[in-house]
Coordinates of C-alpha atoms in Angstrom, one line a residue:
M1 CA -11.0 92.8 -34.3
K2 CA -9.4 91.3 -37.4
R3 CA -7.3 88.3 -36.7
I4 CA -4.4 87.8 -39.2
V5 CA -4.1 84.2 -40.3
L6 CA -1.0 83.3 -42.4
T7 CA -1.7 79.6 -42.8
A8 CA -4.0 78.0 -45.4
A9 CA -6.8 75.8 -44.1
A10 CA -4.9 72.7 -42.9
L11 CA -5.8 69.1 -43.8
A12 CA -7.4 66.9 -41.2
L13 CA -4.5 65.2 -39.3
A14 CA -4.2 62.1 -37.2
L15 CA -4.6 63.1 -33.5
P16 CA -4.1 61.2 -30.3
A17 CA -7.0 58.9 -29.4
L18 CA -9.8 60.7 -27.5
P19 CA -12.3 59.2 -25.1
A20 CA -14.6 56.7 -26.8
L21 CA -17.8 58.2 -28.2
A22 CA -21.0 56.4 -29.0
A23 CA -22.0 56.1 -32.7
S24 CA -23.8 59.0 -34.1
H25 CA -27.6 59.0 -33.9
K26 CA -28.0 60.8 -37.2
K27 CA -25.4 61.2 -39.9
A28 CA -24.6 64.5 -41.4
D29 CA -25.4 65.0 -45.0
T30 CA -22.1 63.7 -46.5
D31 CA -22.5 65.6 -49.8
A32 CA -24.0 68.8 -48.4
A33 CA -26.0 68.8 -51.7
N34 CA -28.9 70.9 -50.3
L35 CA -27.9 73.5 -47.8
A36 CA -31.6 74.2 -47.0
R37 CA -31.8 70.7 -45.3
P38 CA -30.4 70.8 -41.8
M39 CA -27.4 68.5 -41.1
E40 CA -26.8 66.9 -37.7
S41 CA -24.6 64.4 -36.0
T42 CA -25.0 63.5 -32.3
T43 CA -22.2 61.8 -30.3
R44 CA -21.4 61.2 -26.7
G45 CA -18.3 61.9 -24.7
T46 CA -16.9 62.7 -21.3
V47 CA -14.6 65.4 -20.0
T48 CA -12.9 65.8 -16.6
V49 CA -13.1 69.4 -15.4
E50 CA -10.9 70.2 -12.4
G51 CA -11.2 66.7 -11.2
H52 CA -14.9 66.2 -11.9
R53 CA -16.0 63.8 -14.6
I54 CA -18.9 65.0 -16.8
G55 CA -20.8 63.1 -19.4
Y56 CA -22.3 65.0 -22.3
D57 CA -24.1 64.8 -25.6
A58 CA -22.5 66.7 -28.5
V59 CA -24.6 67.9 -31.4
A60 CA -22.8 69.2 -34.5
G61 CA -25.3 70.5 -37.0
T62 CA -26.9 73.4 -38.8
I63 CA -29.9 75.5 -38.1
I64 CA -31.6 77.2 -41.0
L65 CA -32.3 81.0 -40.9
R66 CA -35.3 82.3 -42.8
N67 CA -36.5 85.7 -44.0
K68 CA -39.8 87.4 -43.4
E69 CA -41.4 85.4 -46.3
D70 CA -40.2 82.1 -44.5
Q71 CA -37.7 81.4 -47.3
P72 CA -34.3 79.8 -46.2
T73 CA -31.4 82.3 -46.3
E74 CA -28.5 80.8 -44.3
S75 CA -27.4 77.5 -43.0
V76 CA -25.6 78.2 -39.6
F77 CA -23.2 75.6 -38.2
Y78 CA -22.9 75.0 -34.5
V79 CA -21.6 72.5 -32.0
A80 CA -23.6 72.2 -28.8
Y81 CA -22.4 70.3 -25.7
M82 CA -25.1 69.3 -23.2
K83 CA -24.6 67.6 -19.9
R84 CA -26.2 64.2 -19.6
G85 CA -28.6 63.3 -16.8
V86 CA -30.2 66.8 -16.3
R87 CA -33.8 66.2 -15.2
N88 CA -35.0 69.8 -15.2
L89 CA -33.6 72.0 -18.0
A90 CA -34.6 75.1 -16.1
D91 CA -31.8 74.2 -13.7
R92 CA -29.2 74.0 -16.4
P93 CA -27.7 77.2 -17.9
V94 CA -26.9 77.5 -21.6
T95 CA -24.3 79.8 -23.0
F96 CA -23.8 80.9 -26.6
F97 CA -20.2 81.4 -27.7
Y98 CA -18.8 83.2 -30.7
N99 CA -15.6 84.9 -31.8
G100 CA -15.3 88.1 -33.8
G101 CA -13.5 89.4 -36.8
P102 CA -15.9 90.3 -38.2
G103 CA -15.6 87.2 -40.3
S104 CA -14.3 84.7 -37.7
S105 CA -15.7 81.3 -36.9
S106 CA -15.8 80.1 -33.3
V107 CA -12.9 77.7 -33.6
W108 CA -10.7 79.8 -31.3
L109 CA -13.0 79.8 -28.3
H110 CA -14.1 76.2 -29.1
M111 CA -10.6 74.6 -29.4
G112 CA -8.6 76.9 -27.2
A113 CA -10.9 77.9 -24.3
F114 CA -13.9 76.0 -23.3
G115 CA -14.7 73.0 -25.5
P116 CA -14.2 69.6 -23.9
H117 CA -11.0 69.0 -25.9
R118 CA -8.3 71.6 -26.2
V119 CA -5.6 71.9 -28.8
V120 CA -2.1 72.2 -27.3
T121 CA 0.0 75.3 -28.4
A122 CA 3.2 76.8 -27.1
D123 CA 2.6 79.5 -24.5
H124 CA 4.4 82.5 -26.1
T125 CA 6.5 81.0 -29.0
H126 CA 5.7 79.5 -32.4
T127 CA 4.0 76.1 -32.0
N128 CA 5.7 73.2 -33.7
P129 CA 4.2 72.0 -37.0
A130 CA 2.0 68.9 -37.2
P131 CA 1.2 66.5 -35.8
Y132 CA -0.8 68.6 -33.3
H133 CA -2.4 67.2 -30.1
L134 CA -5.8 67.4 -28.5
V135 CA -6.1 66.9 -24.7
N136 CA -8.9 66.7 -22.2
N137 CA -9.7 70.3 -21.3
N138 CA -9.5 70.6 -17.5
Y139 CA -11.1 74.1 -17.8
S140 CA -14.1 73.4 -20.0
L141 CA -17.1 75.3 -18.8
L142 CA -19.3 72.2 -19.0
D143 CA -19.1 72.1 -15.2
A144 CA -21.2 75.4 -15.1
T145 CA -23.2 75.5 -18.3
D146 CA -24.2 73.8 -21.5
M147 CA -22.3 75.3 -24.4
V148 CA -23.2 76.3 -28.0
F149 CA -20.4 77.4 -30.3
I150 CA -21.8 79.3 -33.3
D151 CA -20.0 79.9 -36.6
A152 CA -21.0 83.3 -37.9
P153 CA -22.7 83.4 -41.4
S154 CA -20.4 82.4 -44.2
T155 CA -17.6 81.2 -41.7
G156 CA -16.8 77.7 -40.6
F157 CA -19.4 75.4 -42.1
S158 CA -22.0 78.1 -42.2
R159 CA -23.2 79.0 -45.7
H160 CA -25.7 81.2 -47.5
I161 CA -28.4 79.2 -49.3
P162 CA -28.5 79.9 -53.0
K163 CA -31.6 79.8 -55.2
K164 CA -30.6 76.4 -56.6
D165 CA -31.2 75.0 -53.0
G166 CA -34.5 76.8 -52.6
G167 CA -33.1 79.8 -50.8
V168 CA -32.8 83.5 -51.5
G169 CA -29.6 84.0 -49.5
K170 CA -26.6 85.9 -50.8
P171 CA -23.2 86.0 -49.1
S172 CA -23.5 89.7 -48.0
M173 CA -27.0 89.7 -46.5
Y174 CA -25.8 89.2 -43.0
W175 CA -22.5 91.1 -43.3
G176 CA -23.1 94.1 -41.2
V177 CA -23.3 95.2 -37.6
D178 CA -27.1 95.2 -37.4
E179 CA -27.7 92.4 -39.9
D180 CA -25.3 90.1 -38.0
G181 CA -27.1 90.8 -34.7
H182 CA -30.4 89.9 -36.2
A183 CA -29.0 86.7 -37.6
F184 CA -27.6 85.6 -34.3
A185 CA -30.9 86.5 -32.5
Q186 CA -32.8 84.3 -34.9
F187 CA -30.3 81.4 -34.5
I188 CA -30.6 81.6 -30.7
T189 CA -34.4 81.7 -30.6
R190 CA -34.5 78.7 -33.1
F191 CA -32.0 76.8 -30.9
L192 CA -34.1 77.5 -27.8
T193 CA -37.1 76.0 -29.5
K194 CA -35.3 73.0 -31.1
F195 CA -33.8 71.9 -27.8
N196 CA -36.6 73.1 -25.4
R197 CA -34.3 75.5 -23.6
W198 CA -36.6 78.6 -23.3
N199 CA -36.7 78.3 -19.5
S200 CA -33.0 77.7 -19.0
P201 CA -30.8 80.6 -17.7
K202 CA -29.2 82.1 -20.8
Y203 CA -25.8 83.7 -21.3
L204 CA -23.8 85.3 -24.2
F205 CA -20.1 85.0 -24.4
G206 CA -18.4 87.0 -27.2
E207 CA -14.7 87.6 -27.9
S208 CA -13.3 90.7 -29.7
Y209 CA -15.8 91.9 -32.3
G210 CA -18.0 89.2 -30.7
T211 CA -18.4 91.7 -27.8
M212 CA -19.8 94.3 -30.2
R213 CA -22.1 91.6 -31.4
S214 CA -23.1 90.8 -27.9
A215 CA -24.2 94.4 -27.2
V216 CA -26.4 94.5 -30.3
L217 CA -27.6 90.9 -29.8
A218 CA -28.5 91.5 -26.1
N219 CA -30.6 94.5 -27.1
D220 CA -32.2 92.6 -30.0
L221 CA -33.1 89.6 -27.9
E222 CA -34.5 91.5 -25.0
T223 CA -36.4 94.3 -26.8
E224 CA -37.6 92.4 -29.9
D225 CA -37.7 88.7 -28.9
N226 CA -38.7 88.9 -25.2
V227 CA -35.6 86.9 -24.2
D228 CA -34.2 88.2 -21.0
L229 CA -30.6 87.2 -20.4
N230 CA -29.0 86.3 -17.1
G231 CA -25.6 87.4 -18.1
V232 CA -23.2 88.7 -20.8
V233 CA -19.5 87.9 -20.7
L234 CA -17.3 90.3 -22.7
L235 CA -13.8 89.0 -23.5
S236 CA -11.3 91.4 -25.1
Q237 CA -14.1 94.0 -25.4
T238 CA -14.5 96.6 -28.2
L239 CA -17.8 98.5 -28.1
N240 CA -16.6 101.8 -29.5
Y241 CA -14.0 101.8 -32.2
D242 CA -13.2 105.5 -31.7
I243 CA -11.6 104.7 -28.3
S244 CA -10.3 101.1 -28.7
N245 CA -8.4 101.6 -32.0
A246 CA -4.7 101.3 -31.4
D247 CA -4.1 100.2 -35.0
N248 CA -4.6 103.4 -36.9
P249 CA -5.7 106.3 -34.7
Q250 CA -3.7 108.6 -36.9
M251 CA -6.5 108.3 -39.4
N252 CA -8.8 110.2 -37.0
P253 CA -6.8 113.3 -36.1
G254 CA -8.2 115.2 -33.1
M255 CA -9.4 112.0 -31.5
D256 CA -6.4 111.2 -29.2
L257 CA -8.2 109.0 -26.7
S258 CA -7.1 105.8 -28.5
Y259 CA -3.4 106.8 -27.9
E260 CA -4.0 107.4 -24.2
L261 CA -6.0 104.2 -23.6
A262 CA -3.3 102.1 -25.4
L263 CA -0.5 103.4 -23.2
P264 CA -1.0 100.9 -20.3
T265 CA -0.8 98.0 -22.8
Y266 CA 2.5 99.5 -24.1
A267 CA 3.7 99.7 -20.6
A268 CA 2.7 96.1 -19.7
T269 CA 4.4 94.8 -22.9
A270 CA 7.7 96.7 -22.1
W271 CA 7.5 95.3 -18.6
Y272 CA 7.1 91.7 -19.9
H273 CA 10.0 92.0 -22.3
H274 CA 12.2 93.8 -19.7
K275 CA 12.6 96.9 -21.8
L276 CA 11.9 99.5 -19.1
P277 CA 14.7 101.7 -17.9
N278 CA 13.7 101.0 -14.3
Q279 CA 12.0 97.7 -14.2
P280 CA 9.2 97.5 -11.5
K281 CA 8.7 94.3 -9.7
D282 CA 4.9 94.4 -9.5
L283 CA 2.9 94.8 -12.8
Q284 CA -0.4 95.8 -11.3
S285 CA 0.9 98.7 -9.2
F286 CA 3.0 99.9 -12.1
L287 CA 0.0 99.9 -14.4
K288 CA -2.1 101.9 -11.9
Q289 CA 0.6 104.7 -12.2
V290 CA 0.6 104.5 -16.0
E291 CA -3.2 104.6 -16.2
H292 CA -3.2 107.8 -14.1
F293 CA -0.6 109.4 -16.3
A294 CA -2.4 108.3 -19.4
L295 CA -5.6 110.2 -18.6
H296 CA -3.9 113.2 -16.9
G297 CA -0.3 114.2 -17.8
Y298 CA -0.3 112.5 -21.2
A299 CA -3.9 113.5 -22.0
D300 CA -3.2 117.1 -21.1
A301 CA -0.2 117.2 -23.4
L302 CA -2.1 115.8 -26.3
N303 CA -5.1 118.0 -25.7
A304 CA -2.7 121.1 -25.8
G305 CA -1.8 120.4 -29.4
T306 CA 0.6 123.1 -30.8
D307 CA 0.2 125.1 -27.5
L308 CA 2.4 122.5 -25.8
S309 CA 5.8 124.0 -25.1
V310 CA 9.1 122.4 -26.2
Q311 CA 10.1 121.9 -22.6
Q312 CA 6.7 120.3 -21.7
E313 CA 7.0 118.0 -24.7
K314 CA 10.5 116.9 -23.5
Q315 CA 9.2 116.2 -20.0
V316 CA 6.2 114.1 -21.3
A317 CA 8.5 112.3 -23.8
E318 CA 10.8 111.3 -21.0
Q319 CA 8.0 110.0 -18.9
L320 CA 6.8 108.0 -21.9
H321 CA 10.3 106.6 -22.3
Q322 CA 10.2 105.5 -18.6
D323 CA 6.7 103.9 -19.1
T324 CA 7.2 102.2 -22.5
G325 CA 11.0 101.7 -23.1
L326 CA 10.8 103.6 -26.4
P327 CA 13.4 106.4 -26.6
A328 CA 12.2 109.9 -25.7
A329 CA 13.6 111.1 -29.1
Y330 CA 11.3 108.6 -30.9
W331 CA 8.3 109.9 -29.0
I332 CA 9.1 113.5 -29.9
K333 CA 9.6 112.6 -33.6
A334 CA 6.2 110.9 -33.4
N335 CA 4.6 114.0 -32.0
L336 CA 4.0 112.0 -28.8
R337 CA 1.6 109.7 -30.8
V338 CA 2.7 106.1 -31.4
N339 CA 0.2 103.7 -32.8
G340 CA 0.1 100.0 -32.1
G341 CA 1.9 98.8 -35.2
E342 CA 4.8 101.3 -34.6
F343 CA 5.1 100.1 -31.0
E344 CA 5.1 96.4 -32.0
K345 CA 7.8 97.1 -34.6
N346 CA 10.1 99.3 -32.5
L347 CA 10.1 97.9 -28.9
L348 CA 12.4 95.0 -29.9
A349 CA 14.1 96.7 -32.8
D350 CA 17.6 96.1 -31.4
S351 CA 17.1 92.4 -32.1
D352 CA 15.2 92.8 -35.4
E353 CA 12.0 91.3 -33.8
S354 CA 8.4 92.5 -33.6
T355 CA 6.0 91.8 -30.9
G356 CA 2.6 90.3 -31.4
R357 CA -0.6 92.3 -31.8
L358 CA -3.1 89.9 -30.3
D359 CA -0.7 88.9 -27.6
T360 CA 2.4 91.1 -27.2
R361 CA 4.2 88.4 -25.1
F362 CA 4.9 86.8 -28.5
S363 CA 7.6 88.0 -30.8
G364 CA 9.0 87.0 -34.2
P365 CA 11.5 88.1 -36.9
T366 CA 10.7 91.5 -38.3
M367 CA 9.7 91.2 -42.0
D368 CA 11.3 94.5 -42.9
P369 CA 13.7 96.1 -40.4
L370 CA 13.3 99.4 -42.3
S371 CA 9.5 99.4 -42.1
Q372 CA 7.6 101.9 -39.9
E373 CA 5.2 99.3 -38.5
A374 CA 4.9 95.6 -37.9
Q375 CA 3.8 93.8 -41.0
Y376 CA 2.3 90.6 -39.4
D377 CA 1.3 89.3 -36.1
P378 CA 3.7 86.7 -34.6
Q379 CA 1.0 85.4 -32.2
A380 CA -1.5 84.6 -35.0
A381 CA 1.3 83.0 -37.0
A382 CA 2.3 80.9 -34.0
I383 CA -0.9 79.1 -33.2
S384 CA -3.4 79.4 -36.1
S385 CA -2.3 76.2 -37.9
A386 CA -2.8 74.1 -34.8
Y387 CA -6.3 75.4 -34.2
V388 CA -7.4 74.9 -37.8
A389 CA -5.9 71.4 -38.3
G390 CA -7.0 70.3 -34.8
F391 CA -10.6 71.3 -35.5
N392 CA -10.7 69.8 -39.0
A393 CA -9.7 66.4 -37.6
Y394 CA -11.9 66.7 -34.4
V395 CA -15.1 67.7 -36.2
R396 CA -14.9 64.8 -38.6
N397 CA -13.3 62.0 -36.6
T398 CA -14.7 62.7 -33.1
L399 CA -18.0 64.6 -33.7
D400 CA -18.6 62.5 -36.8
F401 CA -19.8 65.5 -38.8
K402 CA -18.8 64.9 -42.4
P403 CA -20.1 67.4 -44.9
G404 CA -18.3 65.9 -47.8
Y405 CA -15.7 68.2 -49.4
M406 CA -17.1 71.4 -47.8
Q407 CA -14.1 73.4 -46.6
Y408 CA -14.1 74.7 -43.0
K409 CA -13.4 78.4 -43.1
P410 CA -11.9 79.6 -39.9
E411 CA -12.0 83.2 -41.1
I412 CA -13.2 85.1 -44.2
A413 CA -11.9 88.5 -45.3
L414 CA -14.8 90.9 -44.3
W415 CA -12.7 93.7 -42.8
G416 CA -13.2 96.8 -44.8
D417 CA -15.9 97.7 -47.3
K418 CA -17.4 94.2 -47.4
W419 CA -18.8 94.7 -44.0
D420 CA -21.6 97.3 -43.4
W421 CA -20.3 99.3 -40.5
Q422 CA -23.3 101.6 -40.2
H423 CA -25.2 101.0 -37.1
Q424 CA -28.6 102.2 -35.9
P425 CA -28.5 102.6 -32.1
P426 CA -31.6 102.2 -30.1
G427 CA -33.9 105.2 -30.5
A428 CA -32.2 106.5 -33.6
Y429 CA -34.2 107.0 -36.8
G430 CA -31.6 105.5 -39.0
P431 CA -27.9 104.4 -39.2
L432 CA -25.4 107.0 -38.0
P433 CA -22.5 108.0 -40.2
M434 CA -19.8 107.3 -37.6
A435 CA -17.4 104.6 -36.3
P436 CA -19.6 101.9 -34.8
N437 CA -20.4 102.5 -31.2
V438 CA -22.7 99.9 -29.5
M439 CA -22.4 101.3 -26.0
P440 CA -26.0 102.5 -26.2
D441 CA -27.2 99.0 -27.2
L442 CA -25.6 97.4 -24.1
A443 CA -26.9 100.3 -21.9
V444 CA -30.4 99.8 -23.2
A445 CA -30.3 96.1 -22.6
M446 CA -29.1 96.7 -19.0
K447 CA -31.9 99.3 -18.4
Y448 CA -34.6 97.2 -20.1
N449 CA -33.5 94.2 -17.9
P450 CA -32.0 95.7 -14.7
K451 CA -31.2 92.1 -13.5
L452 CA -28.8 91.6 -16.4
K453 CA -25.2 91.1 -15.2
V454 CA -22.1 91.8 -17.3
Q455 CA -18.6 90.5 -16.8
L456 CA -15.5 92.0 -18.5
D457 CA -12.4 89.9 -19.0
A458 CA -9.3 91.4 -20.6
G459 CA -5.6 90.6 -21.1
Y460 CA -2.9 93.1 -20.2
F461 CA -0.9 92.2 -23.4
D462 CA -3.7 92.7 -25.9
L463 CA -3.0 95.5 -28.5
A464 CA -6.0 94.5 -30.7
T465 CA -8.4 95.6 -28.0
P466 CA -6.5 97.3 -25.2
F467 CA -7.7 96.5 -21.7
Y468 CA -7.8 100.0 -20.5
A469 CA -10.0 101.1 -23.4
A470 CA -12.4 98.4 -22.4
V471 CA -12.5 99.6 -18.9
Y472 CA -13.0 103.2 -20.1
A473 CA -16.0 102.2 -22.2
M474 CA -17.7 100.3 -19.3
K475 CA -17.2 103.3 -17.0
H476 CA -18.8 105.5 -19.5
L477 CA -21.9 103.5 -20.4
P478 CA -25.0 105.7 -20.3
I479 CA -26.6 103.8 -17.4
P480 CA -27.8 104.9 -14.0
R481 CA -25.1 104.7 -11.3
S482 CA -27.2 102.0 -9.6
L483 CA -26.6 99.6 -12.5
A484 CA -22.8 100.1 -12.5
G485 CA -22.6 97.5 -9.8
N486 CA -24.0 94.9 -12.3
I487 CA -20.6 95.0 -14.0
S488 CA -17.6 93.0 -12.8
Y489 CA -14.0 93.1 -14.0
H490 CA -11.2 90.5 -14.3
F491 CA -7.7 91.0 -15.8
Y492 CA -5.1 88.4 -16.9
E493 CA -1.4 88.3 -17.7
S494 CA -2.2 87.2 -21.2
G495 CA -3.3 88.7 -24.5
H496 CA -6.4 89.0 -26.7
M497 CA -6.9 85.2 -26.5
V498 CA -6.6 85.1 -22.8
Y499 CA -6.9 81.3 -22.8
A500 CA -3.7 80.8 -24.9
H501 CA -1.9 81.2 -21.6
V502 CA -2.9 78.1 -19.5
P503 CA -2.7 79.7 -16.1
S504 CA -5.0 82.5 -17.4
L505 CA -7.3 79.8 -18.9
K506 CA -7.8 78.4 -15.4
K507 CA -8.5 81.8 -14.0
I508 CA -11.0 82.8 -16.6
H509 CA -12.7 79.4 -16.3
D510 CA -13.1 79.9 -12.5
N511 CA -14.2 83.5 -12.9
V512 CA -16.9 82.8 -15.6
A513 CA -18.1 79.7 -13.8
A514 CA -18.5 81.7 -10.6
F515 CA -20.3 84.4 -12.6
I516 CA -22.8 81.9 -14.0
H517 CA -23.3 80.2 -10.6
S518 CA -24.1 83.6 -9.0
T519 CA -26.6 84.6 -11.6
D520 CA -28.5 81.4 -12.7
K521 CA -30.7 81.2 -9.6
H522 CA -33.3 83.5 -8.1

């Protein structure tokens, strides 16, 4: 989903000294004069993960994508971390990481979750301005897998290759659901060839829109490229925008499921901020009650439409007040339908604050107290500068990748008509005129490869991709009942970026590492 960034790309800043690295084996192209020529810098480092010291080689570079005529189209930037001393690569898993947007680089997963160095940010308040600090990441996934962080086309240091550089690329040629999937599939197969990793256990790890990419990509790799995957990890999943859209469900009247599936996140948020009339002690048991009400009493009321009596409306509104903290009168005025922006704006209205969207634990001053909805995301505003500045310094000073004056683009504005949202599901004769739904793609990948395992990870305080909508989608995949057991679920007291909460970062590390260890051997 779209991540709102309020800071400009920060300049590289001086950071605390990191573990010494060996000199680069091959310098990056300092002028980036010809994008069709791959750039690469290799360094060495160490990381201590939960008490275990791991040496690794880090490769920061580009892989060139090509069209059917073998002409260069896109230079895709990546950073790969590979454990040193591995004798048999078939024994060492490799995982491909990417964020979402669409239009986001992988800086968030790289610097906040699983890279060997992590940028320090405040847990649920605004992080102090520079200087920022990088620390050893005790929860890097290098203990379980080699890692490849990929910047989507046109983001980060990835760039289309214009005619002057011998290419035929144009900025929009990979800006679409299906085009993006094919681009990532080509990158992965080229990476497997370059680093001789075809026989390694293989995993995909996508966050947010990256989970939609993973569904398309898993199907493309397996059915078109003969690449069977060992596992797919979906963090803050959105496979079907018709059911996971808390931002503007009012634009799709008659489709009330988004309101119902967002309700547990509203409840978790009100619980966190102590806005419930009768505050429960245990979050999980409280959410189970709200989930049941969401798909029964609340759903029945919304399904009734104008047949709902005034008395029934009052009863439902009172229950919604008990579950979310918003006044019953507000729910009635809203026709029992409150979108995410309205909830974010009004939960803390008595203090003129709005909650975050990506992580509703965060809050910040309301831009306009008279507005209907929140006008920015306090969570994105709180941490983005630290991530962008931290990576700009890290990639140049530590990874020794120096592409001259090329700007690192953490995100580009692709949300809206710049992105081709039409998607052709497996078996369809053409793109379907509907909100993108890639549930069929993941289902086909799981049926094509019945050994494929899927892990869902979600934060309770995520209003960009509500956790209960993710669960609903997984429970409604068009797969045989026998394959439902291939899916595992984990939930965290955090938001969209689960790893922004350090206790949750440890938990997701342990869960993903266990998932890989359980699926990388026969």
